[in-house]
GROMACS .gro file of C-alpha atoms in nm:
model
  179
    1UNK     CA    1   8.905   1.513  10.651
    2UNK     CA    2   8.828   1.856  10.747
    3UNK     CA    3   8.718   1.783  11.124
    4UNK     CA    4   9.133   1.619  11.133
    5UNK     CA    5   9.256   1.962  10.939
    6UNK     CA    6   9.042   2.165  11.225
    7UNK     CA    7   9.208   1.985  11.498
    8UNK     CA    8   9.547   1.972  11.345
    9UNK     CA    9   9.531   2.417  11.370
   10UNK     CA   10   9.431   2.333  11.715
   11UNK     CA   11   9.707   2.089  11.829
   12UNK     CA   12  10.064   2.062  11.841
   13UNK     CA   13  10.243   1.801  11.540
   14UNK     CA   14  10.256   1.479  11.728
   15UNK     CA   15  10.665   1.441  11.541
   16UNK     CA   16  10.756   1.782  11.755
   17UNK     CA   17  10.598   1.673  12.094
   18UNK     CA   18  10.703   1.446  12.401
   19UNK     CA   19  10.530   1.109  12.359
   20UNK     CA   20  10.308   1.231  12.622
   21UNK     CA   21  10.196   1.541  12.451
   22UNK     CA   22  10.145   1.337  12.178
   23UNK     CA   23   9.933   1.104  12.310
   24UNK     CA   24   9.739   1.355  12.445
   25UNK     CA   25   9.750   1.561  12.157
   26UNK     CA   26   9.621   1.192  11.950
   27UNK     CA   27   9.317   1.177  12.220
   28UNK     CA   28   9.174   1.547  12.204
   29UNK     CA   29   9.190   1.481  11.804
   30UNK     CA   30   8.987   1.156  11.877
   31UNK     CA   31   8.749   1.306  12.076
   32UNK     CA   32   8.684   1.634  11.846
   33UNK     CA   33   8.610   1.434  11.573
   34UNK     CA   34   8.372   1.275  11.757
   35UNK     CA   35   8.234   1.553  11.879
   36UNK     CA   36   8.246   1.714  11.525
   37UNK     CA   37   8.077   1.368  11.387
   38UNK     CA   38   7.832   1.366  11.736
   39UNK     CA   39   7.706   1.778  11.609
   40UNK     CA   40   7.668   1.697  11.204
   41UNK     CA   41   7.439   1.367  11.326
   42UNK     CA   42   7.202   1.636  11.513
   43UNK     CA   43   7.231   1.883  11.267
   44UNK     CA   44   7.062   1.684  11.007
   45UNK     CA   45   6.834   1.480  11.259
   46UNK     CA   46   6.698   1.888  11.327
   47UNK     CA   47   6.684   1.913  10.956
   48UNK     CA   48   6.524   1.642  10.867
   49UNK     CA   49   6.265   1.717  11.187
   50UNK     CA   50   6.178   2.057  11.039
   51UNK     CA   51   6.183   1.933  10.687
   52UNK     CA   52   5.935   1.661  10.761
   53UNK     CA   53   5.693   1.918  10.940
   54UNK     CA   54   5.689   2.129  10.638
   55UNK     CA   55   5.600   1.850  10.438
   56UNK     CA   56   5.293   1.760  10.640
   57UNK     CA   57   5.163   2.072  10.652
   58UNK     CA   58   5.184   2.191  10.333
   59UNK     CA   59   5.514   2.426  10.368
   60UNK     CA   60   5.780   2.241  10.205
   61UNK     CA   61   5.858   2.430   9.832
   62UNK     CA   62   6.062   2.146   9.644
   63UNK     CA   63   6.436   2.255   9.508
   64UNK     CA   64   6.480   2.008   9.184
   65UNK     CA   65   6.812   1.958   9.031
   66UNK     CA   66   6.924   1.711   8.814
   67UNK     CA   67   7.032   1.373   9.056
   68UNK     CA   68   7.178   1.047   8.960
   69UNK     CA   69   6.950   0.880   9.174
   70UNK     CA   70   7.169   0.564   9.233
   71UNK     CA   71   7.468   0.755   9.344
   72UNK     CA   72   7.276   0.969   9.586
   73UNK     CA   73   7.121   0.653   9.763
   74UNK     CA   74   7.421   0.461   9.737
   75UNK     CA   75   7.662   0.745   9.917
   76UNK     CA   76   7.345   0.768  10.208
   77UNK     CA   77   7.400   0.429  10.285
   78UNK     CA   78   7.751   0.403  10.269
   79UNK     CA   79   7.703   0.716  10.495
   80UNK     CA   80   7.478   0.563  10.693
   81UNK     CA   81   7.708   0.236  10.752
   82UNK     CA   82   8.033   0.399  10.854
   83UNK     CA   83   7.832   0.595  11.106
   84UNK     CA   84   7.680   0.311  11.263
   85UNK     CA   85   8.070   0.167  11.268
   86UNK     CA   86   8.173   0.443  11.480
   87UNK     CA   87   8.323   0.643  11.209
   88UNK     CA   88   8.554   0.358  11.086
   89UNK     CA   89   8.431   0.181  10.791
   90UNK     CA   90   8.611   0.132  10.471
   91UNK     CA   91   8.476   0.245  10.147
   92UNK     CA   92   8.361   0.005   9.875
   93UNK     CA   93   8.087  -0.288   9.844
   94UNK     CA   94   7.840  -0.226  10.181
   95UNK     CA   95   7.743  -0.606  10.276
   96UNK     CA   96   7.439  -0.487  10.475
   97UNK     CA   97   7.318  -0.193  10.237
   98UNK     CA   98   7.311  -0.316   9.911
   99UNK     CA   99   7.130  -0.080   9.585
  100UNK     CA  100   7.090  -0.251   9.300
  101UNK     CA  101   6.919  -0.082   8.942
  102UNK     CA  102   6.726  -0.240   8.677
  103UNK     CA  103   6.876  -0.126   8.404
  104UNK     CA  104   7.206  -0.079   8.518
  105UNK     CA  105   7.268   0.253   8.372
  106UNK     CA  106   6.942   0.472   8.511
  107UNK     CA  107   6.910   0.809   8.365
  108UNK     CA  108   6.981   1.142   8.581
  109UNK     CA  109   6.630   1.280   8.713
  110UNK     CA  110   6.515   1.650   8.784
  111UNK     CA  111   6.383   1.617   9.178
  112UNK     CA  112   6.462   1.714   9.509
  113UNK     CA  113   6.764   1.600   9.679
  114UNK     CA  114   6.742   1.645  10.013
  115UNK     CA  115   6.333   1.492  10.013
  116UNK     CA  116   6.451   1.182   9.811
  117UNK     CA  117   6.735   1.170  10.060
  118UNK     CA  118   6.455   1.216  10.402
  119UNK     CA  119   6.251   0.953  10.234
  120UNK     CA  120   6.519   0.696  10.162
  121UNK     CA  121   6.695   0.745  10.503
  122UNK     CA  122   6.322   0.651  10.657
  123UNK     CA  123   6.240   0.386  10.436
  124UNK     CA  124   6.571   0.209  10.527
  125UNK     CA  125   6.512   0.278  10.955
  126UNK     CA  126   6.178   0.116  10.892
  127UNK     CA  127   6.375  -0.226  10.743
  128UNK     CA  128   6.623  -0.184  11.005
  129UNK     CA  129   6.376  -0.133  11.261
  130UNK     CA  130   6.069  -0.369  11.151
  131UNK     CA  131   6.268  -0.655  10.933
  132UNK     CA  132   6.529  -0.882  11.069
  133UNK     CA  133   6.760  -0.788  11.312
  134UNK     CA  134   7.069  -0.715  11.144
  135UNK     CA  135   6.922  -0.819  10.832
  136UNK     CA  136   7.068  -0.756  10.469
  137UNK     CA  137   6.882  -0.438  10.371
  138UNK     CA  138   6.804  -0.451   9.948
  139UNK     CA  139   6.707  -0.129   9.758
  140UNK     CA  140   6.555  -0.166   9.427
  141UNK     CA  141   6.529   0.113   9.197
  142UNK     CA  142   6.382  -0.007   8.898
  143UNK     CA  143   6.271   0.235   8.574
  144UNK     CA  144   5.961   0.092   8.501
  145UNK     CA  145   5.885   0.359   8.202
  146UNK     CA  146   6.071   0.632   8.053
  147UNK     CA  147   5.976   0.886   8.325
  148UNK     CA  148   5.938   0.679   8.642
  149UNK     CA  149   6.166   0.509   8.834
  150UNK     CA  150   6.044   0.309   9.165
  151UNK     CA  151   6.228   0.270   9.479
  152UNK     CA  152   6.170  -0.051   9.692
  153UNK     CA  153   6.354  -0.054  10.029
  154UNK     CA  154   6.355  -0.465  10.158
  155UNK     CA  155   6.494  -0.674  10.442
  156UNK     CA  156   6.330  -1.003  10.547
  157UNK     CA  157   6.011  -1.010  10.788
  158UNK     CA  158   6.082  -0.936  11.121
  159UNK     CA  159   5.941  -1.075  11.461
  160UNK     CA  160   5.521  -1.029  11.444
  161UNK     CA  161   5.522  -1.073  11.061
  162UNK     CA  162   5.302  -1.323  11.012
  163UNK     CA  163   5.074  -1.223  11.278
  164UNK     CA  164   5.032  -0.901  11.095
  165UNK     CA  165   4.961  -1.078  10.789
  166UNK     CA  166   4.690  -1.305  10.916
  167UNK     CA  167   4.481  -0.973  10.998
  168UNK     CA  168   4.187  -0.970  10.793
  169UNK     CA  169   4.205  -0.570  10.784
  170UNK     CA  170   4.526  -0.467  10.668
  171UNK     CA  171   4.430  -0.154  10.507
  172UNK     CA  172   4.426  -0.061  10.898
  173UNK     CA  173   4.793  -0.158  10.958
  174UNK     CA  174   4.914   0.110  10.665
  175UNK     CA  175   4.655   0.397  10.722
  176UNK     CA  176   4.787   0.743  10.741
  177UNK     CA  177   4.914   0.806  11.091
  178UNK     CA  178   4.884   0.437  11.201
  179UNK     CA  179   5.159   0.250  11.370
   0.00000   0.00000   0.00000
């Protein structure tokens, strides 16, 4: 990891120091990483802010590149789940973030990264925040013709669900600019 390499130029070699150098040497590394994790999390929450505002007002020029779309969502929520275990999760199958494709093999797509990226990482905080607490989290992306492919974020209804649905208006509930 590069924030360990930065600390390591920083800090003496834990093998060369006393054991209490070295344990203070092990908790300055611990707390620079977080710091270093801590900075990158507001870095992109600032991106993401001033991205989104160019969006809505007309601003934002698109950057396309080809993107594997199914790797690029499932490294954000792998992402996403070892920051919300404090830095420590293993790689491998997420149990709580799961992407699944239909086919299996999508094709690589010409779009923009970082907006598919802003849109995912808010579709999934909407399931986190408005479906079930700690609730499995499903993302469907689905090719539905040779050019489209649509993304479906899920997690089972949260608390107020089924008051929302017995509105007779729900057009109302998912208006622009309505929460």
């Amino acid at each position: 990891h590069h924030e360990t390499a930065a600390a390591e130029g920083v800090l003496p070699a834990a093998a060369s120091a006393s054991p209490e150098a070295a344990a203070y040497s092990d908790g300055v590394r611990t707390r620079l990483t977080g710091l270093h994790s801590g900075l990158n999390q507001t870095f992109e929450a600032v991106l993401s802010e001033a991205m989104a505002r160019e969006v809505v007002h007309g601003l934002y020029v698109a950057r396309t590149e080809p993107v594997k779309v199914d790797d690029a969502l499932r490294l954000s929520v792998a992402t996403t789940a070892n920051t919300a275990n404090g830095g420590g999760g293993a790689g491998g199958r997420n149990e709580r973030f799961v992407v699944k494709t239909f086919p299996s093999v999508l094709p690589v797509v010409d779009l923009d990264p970082r907006l598919l990226l802003h849109t995912y990482r808010n579709a999934v905080s909407n399931a986190c925040k408005y479906g079930k607490s700690g609730g499995v989290v499903t993302t469907e992306i689905i090719q539905v013709a040779d050019e489209t492919l649509t993304i479906r974020v899920i997690n089972e209804p949260g608390p107020g669900h089924e008051a929302l649905r017995r509105l007779q208006d729900a057009d109302v509930i998912f208006a622009k600019g309505t929460r």
